[in-house]
Coordinates of N, CA and C in Angstrom, one line a residue:
X235 N 152.3 122.6 86.1 CA 151.5 122.3 85.4 C 151.8 120.8 85.1
X236 N 151.1 119.7 85.9 CA 151.9 118.3 85.9 C 151.1 117.8 85.3
X237 N 151.9 117.0 84.1 CA 151.8 116.4 82.9 C 151.3 115.6 83.6
X238 N 151.5 114.4 84.7 CA 151.3 113.6 84.6 C 150.2 112.7 85.2
X239 N 149.6 114.2 85.0 CA 148.0 114.6 85.5 C 146.6 113.7 84.4
X240 N 147.3 114.2 83.1 CA 147.0 114.1 81.6 C 146.7 112.6 80.7
X241 N 146.2 112.7 80.8 CA 146.2 111.3 79.5 C 145.6 111.7 79.0
X242 N 147.3 111.5 76.8 CA 146.0 111.5 76.0 C 146.7 110.7 75.4
X243 N 145.3 110.8 74.3 CA 144.7 109.4 73.9 C 145.9 109.8 71.9
X244 N 147.0 108.3 71.7 CA 147.2 108.6 70.1 C 146.5 108.0 69.3
X245 N 145.4 107.8 68.4 CA 145.1 107.7 67.8 C 146.1 107.6 65.9
X246 N 146.2 106.4 66.4 CA 147.2 106.7 64.1 C 147.4 104.8 64.7
X247 N 147.4 105.2 63.2 CA 147.6 103.6 62.5 C 149.0 103.2 62.0
X248 N 149.4 104.7 62.1 CA 150.8 103.9 61.7 C 151.3 103.9 61.6
X249 N 152.1 102.8 62.5 CA 152.6 102.3 63.8 C 154.1 103.6 63.9
X250 N 154.7 103.8 62.8 CA 156.0 104.6 63.4 C 155.5 106.3 64.2
X251 N 154.8 106.5 63.7 CA 154.0 107.8 64.2 C 153.4 107.7 65.1
X252 N 152.7 106.2 65.4 CA 152.6 106.0 67.2 C 153.7 106.3 68.4
X253 N 154.2 104.7 67.8 CA 155.7 105.3 68.4 C 156.7 106.5 68.8
X254 N 156.7 107.4 67.7 CA 156.7 108.5 67.6 C 156.5 109.5 69.1
X255 N 155.8 109.2 67.9 CA 154.1 110.8 69.4 C 154.5 109.6 70.8
X256 N 154.1 108.4 71.1 CA 154.0 108.3 71.8 C 155.7 107.9 73.0
X257 N 156.7 108.1 72.4 CA 157.9 108.2 73.2 C 158.6 109.7 73.7
X258 N 157.6 110.6 72.3 CA 158.3 111.6 72.9 C 157.1 112.0 74.6
X259 N 155.4 112.0 73.9 CA 154.7 112.4 74.8 C 154.8 112.2 75.9
X260 N 155.0 111.2 76.2 CA 155.7 110.8 77.3 C 157.2 110.4 77.9
X261 N 158.1 111.2 77.4 CA 159.0 112.0 78.1 C 159.2 113.1 78.6
X262 N 158.2 113.8 77.6 CA 157.7 115.6 78.2 C 156.9 115.1 79.6
X263 N 157.0 113.5 79.6 CA 155.4 113.5 81.3 C 155.2 113.5 81.2
X264 N 154.0 113.4 80.3 CA 152.6 112.4 79.9 C 151.7 111.4 80.1
X265 N 150.7 111.4 80.3 CA 150.2 109.2 80.1 C 149.8 109.3 78.5
X266 N 150.4 108.4 78.2 CA 149.6 108.0 76.3 C 149.3 106.6 76.5
X267 N 147.9 106.0 76.1 CA 147.7 105.3 75.6 C 147.0 105.5 73.9
X268 N 147.1 104.2 72.9 CA 147.9 104.2 71.7 C 147.3 103.3 71.2
X269 N 145.2 103.9 69.5 CA 145.0 103.1 69.6 C 145.2 102.9 67.8
X270 N 144.8 102.1 67.2 CA 145.8 102.1 65.5 C 143.7 101.8 64.7
X271 N 142.4 102.3 66.0 CA 141.0 102.6 64.6 C 140.3 103.8 65.1
X272 N 140.0 104.0 64.5 CA 138.3 104.6 64.8 C 137.5 103.7 66.0
X273 N 137.6 103.2 65.7 CA 135.8 101.7 67.0 C 137.0 102.0 68.4
X274 N 137.9 101.8 68.1 CA 138.9 101.9 69.4 C 138.6 103.1 70.0
X275 N 138.4 104.2 69.4 CA 138.9 105.6 69.9 C 137.4 105.6 70.8
X276 N 136.6 105.4 70.7 CA 135.1 105.6 70.7 C 135.0 104.1 72.5
X277 N 135.3 103.4 72.2 CA 135.2 102.7 73.0 C 136.2 103.1 74.1
X278 N 137.4 103.4 74.4 CA 138.8 103.6 75.2 C 137.8 104.9 75.7
X279 N 137.4 106.5 74.8 CA 136.8 108.3 76.0 C 136.0 107.5 76.7
X280 N 135.1 106.8 76.2 CA 133.2 106.5 77.0 C 133.7 105.0 78.1
X281 N 135.1 104.2 77.7 CA 135.2 104.1 79.2 C 136.0 103.9 80.5
X282 N 137.1 105.6 79.7 CA 138.6 106.1 80.3 C 138.7 107.8 80.7
X283 N 139.8 107.3 81.4 CA 139.2 108.8 82.4 C 141.5 109.9 81.2
X284 N 139.9 110.9 79.9 CA 141.1 110.8 78.2 C 141.0 112.6 78.4
X285 N 142.5 113.0 78.4 CA 142.9 114.2 78.6 C 142.6 114.6 77.4
X286 N 143.0 114.1 76.2 CA 143.1 115.4 75.1 C 143.3 114.1 73.8
X287 N 142.3 114.2 72.7 CA 142.4 113.2 71.9 C 144.0 113.6 70.6
X288 N 144.5 113.0 70.2 CA 145.2 113.6 69.4 C 144.8 111.7 67.8
X289 N 143.9 112.7 67.3 CA 143.4 111.8 65.6 C 143.6 111.9 64.5
X290 N 143.9 110.2 63.7 CA 144.1 110.4 62.8 C 142.8 110.8 61.6
X291 N 143.0 111.2 60.7 CA 142.1 110.7 59.9 C 141.4 109.5 59.3
X292 N 142.7 109.4 57.7 CA 142.4 108.0 57.2 C 142.9 107.5 58.1
X293 N 141.8 106.5 59.2 CA 141.6 104.9 60.2 C 141.0 103.9 60.1
X294 N 140.9 102.9 59.9 CA 140.9 102.0 59.0 C 139.0 101.6 60.2
X295 N 138.3 100.7 59.9 CA 136.5 100.6 60.1 C 136.1 101.9 60.3
X296 N 136.3 103.0 61.3 CA 135.9 104.0 61.5 C 137.0 105.8 61.8
X297 N 137.0 106.5 60.5 CA 137.2 107.5 59.6 C 137.0 108.2 61.2
X298 N 138.2 109.4 61.2 CA 138.4 110.2 62.2 C 137.1 111.6 62.2
X299 N 137.7 111.6 61.5 CA 135.8 112.7 61.4 C 134.9 112.0 61.6
X300 N 134.8 111.4 61.5 CA 133.3 110.4 62.2 C 133.8 110.0 63.3
X301 N 134.6 109.9 63.9 CA 134.6 109.5 65.3 C 134.8 110.5 65.9
X302 N 135.0 112.1 65.4 CA 135.3 113.6 66.5 C 133.6 113.2 65.9
X303 N 133.3 113.5 65.3 CA 131.0 113.9 64.4 C 130.9 113.0 65.4
X304 N 131.1 111.6 66.0 CA 129.7 111.4 66.8 C 130.4 111.6 68.7
X305 N 131.0 111.8 69.0 CA 131.9 111.8 70.6 C 131.0 113.4 70.7
X306 N 131.2 113.4 69.5 CA 130.7 115.8 69.3 C 129.1 115.4 69.7
X307 N 128.3 114.5 69.3 CA 127.1 114.4 69.2 C 127.0 113.4 70.5
X308 N 128.0 113.5 71.3 CA 126.8 112.7 73.0 C 127.3 113.4 73.3
X309 N 127.8 114.6 73.3 CA 128.1 115.5 73.8 C 129.8 115.6 74.8
X310 N 130.6 114.9 74.0 CA 132.5 113.9 74.6 C 132.5 115.4 74.3
X311 N 132.7 116.0 75.0 CA 134.3 117.7 75.0 C 135.6 117.3 74.8
X312 N 135.7 116.6 75.6 CA 137.6 116.2 75.2 C 138.4 116.2 73.8
X313 N 139.4 117.6 74.5 CA 140.0 118.6 73.3 C 140.3 117.3 72.3
X314 N 140.2 117.3 71.4 CA 140.3 116.6 70.1 C 141.8 117.1 69.3
X315 N 142.9 116.7 68.9 CA 143.7 118.0 67.6 C 143.3 116.7 66.8
X316 N 143.3 117.2 65.5 CA 143.8 116.3 64.4 C 145.0 116.8 64.0
X317 N 145.4 115.3 63.7 CA 147.1 115.1 63.0 C 147.0 114.1 62.0
X318 N 146.9 114.4 60.9 CA 146.8 114.3 59.5 C 146.9 113.9 58.4
X319 N 147.2 113.8 57.4 CA 147.7 114.3 55.3 C 147.0 115.1 55.5
X320 N 146.0 115.2 55.4 CA 145.3 115.2 54.8 C 145.1 117.5 54.4
X321 N 145.6 117.6 54.4 CA 146.6 119.1 54.3 C 145.5 120.1 53.4
X322 N 144.5 120.0 52.7 CA 144.0 120.8 51.8 C 142.6 121.5 53.1
X323 N 143.1 123.2 52.2 CA 141.9 124.6 53.7 C 140.5 123.7 53.4
X324 N 139.7 122.6 52.8 CA 138.6 122.2 52.6 C 138.6 121.2 54.0
X325 N 139.2 120.8 54.0 CA 139.1 119.6 55.0 C 140.0 120.3 56.3
X326 N 140.7 120.8 56.4 CA 140.5 121.3 57.2 C 139.5 121.9 57.9
X327 N 139.0 123.2 57.5 CA 136.9 123.1 57.3 C 137.0 122.1 58.3
X328 N 137.1 121.4 57.7 CA 135.4 119.7 57.4 C 136.3 119.4 58.6
X329 N 137.0 119.2 58.9 CA 137.8 118.9 60.8 C 137.4 119.9 61.7
X330 N 137.7 120.8 61.8 CA 137.4 121.3 62.5 C 136.1 121.6 63.2
X331 N 135.0 122.2 61.4 CA 132.9 122.2 61.4 C 132.9 120.5 62.6
X332 N 133.9 119.8 62.0 CA 133.4 117.9 63.0 C 132.9 118.4 64.4
X333 N 134.2 119.7 64.5 CA 134.1 119.8 66.6 C 135.4 119.4 66.8
X334 N 136.2 119.4 66.3 CA 138.0 119.5 66.5 C 138.2 120.6 67.3
X335 N 138.8 120.2 68.1 CA 140.1 121.8 69.1 C 140.6 122.9 68.2
X336 N 141.2 121.5 66.8 CA 142.9 122.5 66.7 C 143.1 121.1 65.4
X337 N 143.7 121.2 64.3 CA 144.2 120.7 63.4 C 145.8 120.9 62.8
X338 N 146.4 119.6 62.9 CA 147.1 120.1 62.5 C 147.8 119.4 61.2
X339 N 148.2 119.5 60.5 CA 149.3 118.7 59.1 C 150.1 118.3 59.4
X340 N 150.3 116.8 58.5 CA 152.1 115.5 58.7 C 152.7 116.5 57.3
X341 N 153.6 116.2 57.0 CA 155.1 116.6 58.5 C 155.2 117.1 59.5
X342 N 154.7 117.4 61.0 CA 154.2 117.9 61.7 C 156.0 118.2 62.8
X343 N 156.2 119.6 63.3 CA 156.6 120.2 64.1 C 156.6 119.1 65.3
X344 N 157.1 118.2 66.2 CA 157.1 117.9 67.6 C 156.8 119.2 68.3
X345 N 157.7 120.5 68.6 CA 157.7 121.3 69.3 C 157.1 122.2 69.9
X346 N 155.7 122.1 68.1 CA 154.4 122.7 68.4 C 153.1 122.1 68.0
X347 N 153.5 121.3 67.5 CA 152.5 120.3 68.7 C 152.4 119.9 70.3
X348 N 153.4 120.4 71.0 CA 153.3 119.9 72.0 C 153.5 120.9 72.8
X349 N 153.6 122.6 71.9 CA 153.1 124.3 72.9 C 150.9 123.3 72.6
X350 N 151.2 123.7 71.2 CA 149.5 122.7 70.7 C 148.6 122.7 72.2
X351 N 149.1 121.6 72.0 CA 148.5 119.7 73.6 C 148.6 120.6 74.4
X352 N 149.4 121.7 75.3 CA 149.5 122.4 76.3 C 148.6 123.4 76.3
X353 N 148.8 124.2 75.2 CA 147.7 125.3 75.2 C 146.2 124.6 75.2
X354 N 145.5 123.4 74.9 CA 144.2 123.8 75.0 C 144.2 122.3 76.1
X355 N 145.5 122.3 76.8 CA 144.8 121.9 78.2 C 144.5 122.3 79.4
X356 N 145.0 123.3 78.8 CA 145.4 124.8 79.9 C 143.6 125.3 79.4
X357 N 143.7 125.6 78.1 CA 141.8 126.0 78.2 C 141.4 125.3 78.7
X358 N 141.0 124.4 78.6 CA 140.0 122.7 78.5 C 139.8 122.5 80.4
X359 N 140.9 122.5 81.4 CA 140.7 122.0 82.4 C 141.6 123.2 83.4
X360 N 141.3 124.5 82.7 CA 141.9 125.9 83.2 C 142.7 125.6 84.5
X361 N 144.3 124.5 83.8 CA 145.2 124.7 85.0 C 144.9 125.5 85.7
X362 N 145.5 126.8 85.4 CA 145.9 128.1 86.0 C 145.0 128.5 87.2
X363 N 143.6 128.1 86.9 CA 142.5 128.7 87.9 C 142.7 128.1 89.2
X364 N 141.5 127.8 90.3 CA 141.9 126.4 91.2 C 140.7 126.0 91.2
X365 N 140.2 125.2 91.0 CA 139.0 124.0 91.4 C 137.8 124.5 92.3
X366 N 136.8 123.6 92.6 CA 136.4 124.3 93.4 C 135.3 122.7 94.0
X367 N 135.0 122.7 94.5 CA 133.8 121.7 95.3 C 133.4 121.8 96.7
X368 N 133.0 122.7 96.6 CA 131.9 123.7 99.0 C 133.4 123.8 99.0
X369 N 134.0 123.6 100.3 CA 134.3 124.7 100.1 C 135.9 124.5 100.4
X370 N 136.2 123.8 99.1 CA 137.6 123.1 98.9 C 137.8 124.0 97.5
X371 N 138.4 124.5 97.7 CA 139.4 124.3 96.9 C 141.0 123.9 96.2
X372 N 141.4 123.5 95.0 CA 142.7 122.8 94.4 C 143.7 124.4 93.1
X373 N 144.8 125.1 94.5 CA 145.5 125.5 92.7 C 146.7 124.9 92.3
X374 N 146.0 124.7 90.7 CA 146.5 123.5 90.5 C 148.1 123.8 90.4
X375 N 148.4 124.8 90.1 CA 149.8 125.4 89.1 C 150.6 125.3 91.2
X376 N 149.9 125.9 92.3 CA 150.5 125.5 93.5 C 150.6 124.8 94.1
X377 N 149.8 123.3 93.6 CA 150.2 121.9 94.3 C 148.7 122.9 95.9
X378 N 148.3 123.1 96.4 CA 147.6 124.1 96.8 C 146.4 123.9 97.2
X379 N 146.0 122.7 98.7 CA 144.5 122.8 99.2 C 143.6 123.7 100.3
X380 N 143.2 124.2 99.6 CA 142.3 125.4 100.9 C 141.1 124.1 101.3
X381 N 140.4 124.8 102.5 CA 139.4 124.0 103.8 C 139.3 125.3 104.6
X382 N 137.7 125.9 103.5 CA 137.9 126.7 104.5 C 138.8 128.0 104.8
X383 N 138.9 127.3 103.2 CA 140.3 128.7 103.5 C 141.7 128.7 104.1
X384 N 141.6 127.3 105.1 CA 142.7 126.9 105.4 C 143.4 125.9 105.3
X385 N 144.6 125.8 105.3 CA 145.8 125.2 104.3 C 145.4 123.6 105.0
X386 N 145.1 122.7 104.0 CA 145.8 121.5 104.1 C 146.3 120.1 103.2
X387 N 147.9 119.9 104.2 CA 148.5 119.7 103.3 C 148.4 118.4 103.1
X388 N 148.6 117.4 101.7 CA 148.3 116.5 101.3 C 149.4 116.3 100.1
X389 N 149.9 114.1 100.4 CA 151.6 114.2 99.4 C 150.6 114.9 98.6
X390 N 151.8 114.2 97.1 CA 151.4 114.7 95.8 C 150.0 113.4 95.1
X391 N 150.4 111.7 95.6 CA 149.5 111.0 96.2 C 148.0 111.8 96.4
X392 N 147.7 112.4 97.2 CA 146.4 112.7 97.5 C 145.8 113.8 97.1
X393 N 147.1 114.6 96.5 CA 146.7 115.5 96.2 C 146.0 115.3 94.3
X394 N 147.3 114.6 93.9 CA 146.5 113.9 92.3 C 145.4 113.5 92.8
X395 N 144.8 113.0 93.6 CA 143.4 111.7 93.4 C 142.6 112.6 93.2
X396 N 142.5 113.6 94.3 CA 142.0 114.9 94.3 C 141.8 115.2 93.2
X397 N 142.6 115.9 93.3 CA 141.9 116.5 91.8 C 141.7 116.1 90.3
X398 N 141.9 114.3 90.7 CA 141.1 113.7 89.7 C 139.9 113.5 89.6
X399 N 139.9 113.4 90.9 CA 137.8 113.2 90.9 C 137.1 114.7 90.8
X400 N 137.6 116.1 91.3 CA 137.4 117.4 92.4 C 137.2 117.3 89.9
X401 N 138.5 116.8 88.5 CA 137.9 118.0 87.2 C 136.8 117.2 86.8
X402 N 136.8 116.0 87.6 CA 135.4 115.2 87.3 C 134.5 115.3 87.9
X403 N 134.4 115.8 88.0 CA 133.3 116.5 89.7 C 131.7 115.9 88.9
X404 N 130.7 115.6 89.4 CA 129.9 115.3 88.9 C 129.4 114.0 88.6
X405 N 130.4 113.5 88.3 CA 130.9 112.5 87.1 C 131.7 110.9 87.9
X406 N 130.9 109.7 88.6 CA 131.2 108.6 88.6 C 132.7 108.1 88.6
X407 N 133.9 108.4 88.9 CA 135.0 107.8 88.3 C 135.7 106.3 88.8
X408 N 135.4 105.5 87.9 CA 135.8 104.0 88.3 C 137.1 103.9 88.6
X409 N 137.8 102.6 89.9 CA 138.3 102.8 90.2 C 140.2 102.4 89.3
X410 N 139.3 102.1 88.2 CA 140.6 101.2 87.7 C 140.9 103.3 86.7
X411 N 140.0 104.1 86.0 CA 140.5 105.1 85.8 C 141.5 105.9 86.6
X412 N 140.6 105.6 88.0 CA 142.2 107.0 88.8 C 142.5 105.9 88.8
X413 N 143.0 104.5 89.0 CA 144.5 103.9 89.1 C 145.7 104.1 87.4
X414 N 145.1 104.5 87.2 CA 145.8 104.1 85.4 C 146.0 106.2 84.7
X415 N 144.7 107.0 85.6 CA 145.0 108.3 85.3 C 146.5 108.7 86.5
X416 N 146.7 108.0 88.4 CA 147.6 108.9 88.6 C 148.4 107.5 89.1
X417 N 148.2 107.2 89.3 CA 149.1 106.0 88.8 C 149.4 105.3 88.1
X418 N 149.5 105.5 87.5 CA 149.9 105.7 85.5 C 150.2 104.1 85.8
X419 N 148.9 102.7 86.0 CA 149.4 101.8 85.8 C 148.3 101.0 85.4
X420 N 148.3 99.9 83.7 CA 147.7 100.0 82.5 C 147.0 98.8 83.2
X421 N 147.2 98.0 84.2 CA 147.1 96.2 84.6 C 145.9 96.2 85.7
X422 N 146.0 95.2 86.0 CA 144.7 94.8 87.0 C 145.6 94.6 88.0
X423 N 145.2 95.1 89.4 CA 145.7 96.5 90.1 C 144.8 96.2 91.2
X424 N 145.3 95.6 92.7 CA 144.8 96.3 93.6 C 143.7 97.3 94.3
X425 N 143.0 97.5 93.6 CA 142.3 99.0 94.3 C 142.4 98.9 95.3
X426 N 142.4 97.9 96.6 CA 142.1 98.0 97.7 C 143.5 99.5 98.4
X427 N 143.9 100.2 97.8 CA 145.1 101.1 98.2 C 144.0 101.9 97.8
X428 N 143.4 102.2 97.4 CA 142.7 104.0 97.1 C 141.6 104.4 98.1
X429 N 141.4 103.0 99.0 CA 140.7 103.1 100.3 C 141.1 103.6 101.6
X430 N 143.1 103.4 101.2 CA 143.7 104.0 102.4 C 144.0 104.9 101.8
X431 N 144.3 105.5 100.4 CA 144.3 107.5 99.8 C 143.0 108.4 100.8
X432 N 141.5 107.8 100.0 CA 140.7 108.4 100.6 C 140.2 108.9 102.2
X433 N 140.9 107.4 102.4 CA 140.4 107.1 104.5 C 141.5 108.6 104.5
X434 N 142.6 108.6 104.3 CA 143.4 109.7 104.6 C 142.9 110.8 103.9
X435 N 142.6 111.1 103.1 CA 142.1 112.2 102.4 C 141.3 113.2 103.5
X436 N 140.3 111.9 103.8 CA 139.1 112.7 104.3 C 139.5 113.0 105.6
X437 N 140.3 111.8 106.3 CA 141.1 112.2 107.6 C 141.1 113.7 108.0
X438 N 142.0 114.0 106.9 CA 142.7 115.6 106.6 C 142.3 116.4 106.2
X439 N 141.2 115.9 105.6 CA 140.2 117.9 105.6 C 138.6 117.6 106.6
X440 N 138.9 116.2 108.0 CA 137.5 116.0 108.3 C 136.9 115.1 107.8
X441 N 136.6 115.3 107.1 CA 135.0 115.4 106.2 C 134.4 113.6 106.2
X442 N 133.2 113.9 106.5 CA 132.5 112.6 106.3 C 132.2 111.9 105.6
X443 N 131.6 110.9 105.7 CA 132.3 109.6 104.5 C 131.4 110.3 103.4
X444 N 129.9 110.8 103.6 CA 129.1 111.1 102.4 C 129.2 113.0 102.3
X445 N 130.8 113.5 102.2 CA 130.5 114.8 102.3 C 131.1 115.2 101.6
X446 N 130.6 115.5 100.1 CA 132.0 116.5 99.0 C 132.4 114.9 98.8
X447 N 132.4 114.2 99.0 CA 133.2 112.5 97.9 C 132.6 111.5 98.9
X448 N 131.8 110.5 97.5 CA 131.6 109.8 98.0 C 131.8 108.5 97.8
X449 N 131.6 107.2 98.2 CA 132.0 106.0 97.2 C 130.8 106.0 97.3
X450 N 131.0 104.6 95.7 CA 130.4 104.5 94.9 C 130.6 102.7 94.6
X451 N 129.6 102.4 95.7 CA 129.8 100.9 95.4 C 130.4 99.9 94.9
X452 N 132.4 98.7 94.8 CA 132.0 98.2 93.3 C 132.3 99.2 92.5
X453 N 132.2 99.9 92.6 CA 132.8 101.2 91.2 C 133.5 102.4 91.5
X454 N 133.7 103.1 92.0 CA 134.6 104.1 92.9 C 134.5 104.7 92.7
X455 N 133.9 106.4 92.5 CA 133.8 107.6 93.9 C 133.7 108.2 92.4
X456 N 132.7 109.0 93.5 CA 133.0 111.2 93.1 C 132.3 111.8 93.8
X457 N 133.3 112.9 93.3 CA 132.8 114.2 94.0 C 132.1 115.4 93.5
X458 N 131.0 115.8 94.3 CA 129.4 116.0 94.5 C 129.6 117.0 95.7
X459 N 128.6 118.2 95.4 CA 128.2 119.7 96.7 C 126.5 118.5 96.3

């Protein structure tokens, strides 16, 4: 499992806890974004490729429980783990019924949190399985690409770029979201590098410009059969 391919959104208004989570998850290899209120969660999820959300319940502007309900009402199925001091059985039941995938009470054990995060990522993104796009297949654990059952030799960056698009098959992936997810760069960056990598990927796989992966001018790319 290449943890660098996954971005975890930490929604936590307590600065010390947010810093602890970001430090620990970054050291594990994950990419992290941190927000302090519920409204920021909604904005980031809608405009970025978020792999999993660690969600506090009691946040300013919009509570975590309401954030979870709104995301699910909009059919956004990104895994959500409540990480909260609300510790009654009733709270847990309400959190899970709101659409969360898991519920962890503070204070928490970091090793347990890591295990649960990895479990939900594996379940949701089917990491141990093979991603498919037309006659293309990507074995995520082996970092192997096959086209019509023939191996294609891609660099790590090319593989991660392609995997990002296939993982979001049918969705337009913006240039910025790709740069942030694959290159881990969270500031303005010359996204022209993506065209260089895409040309290399298409050449190696002998793809026409509109075959399987299409360029959406001014926006990004979309993997579509």
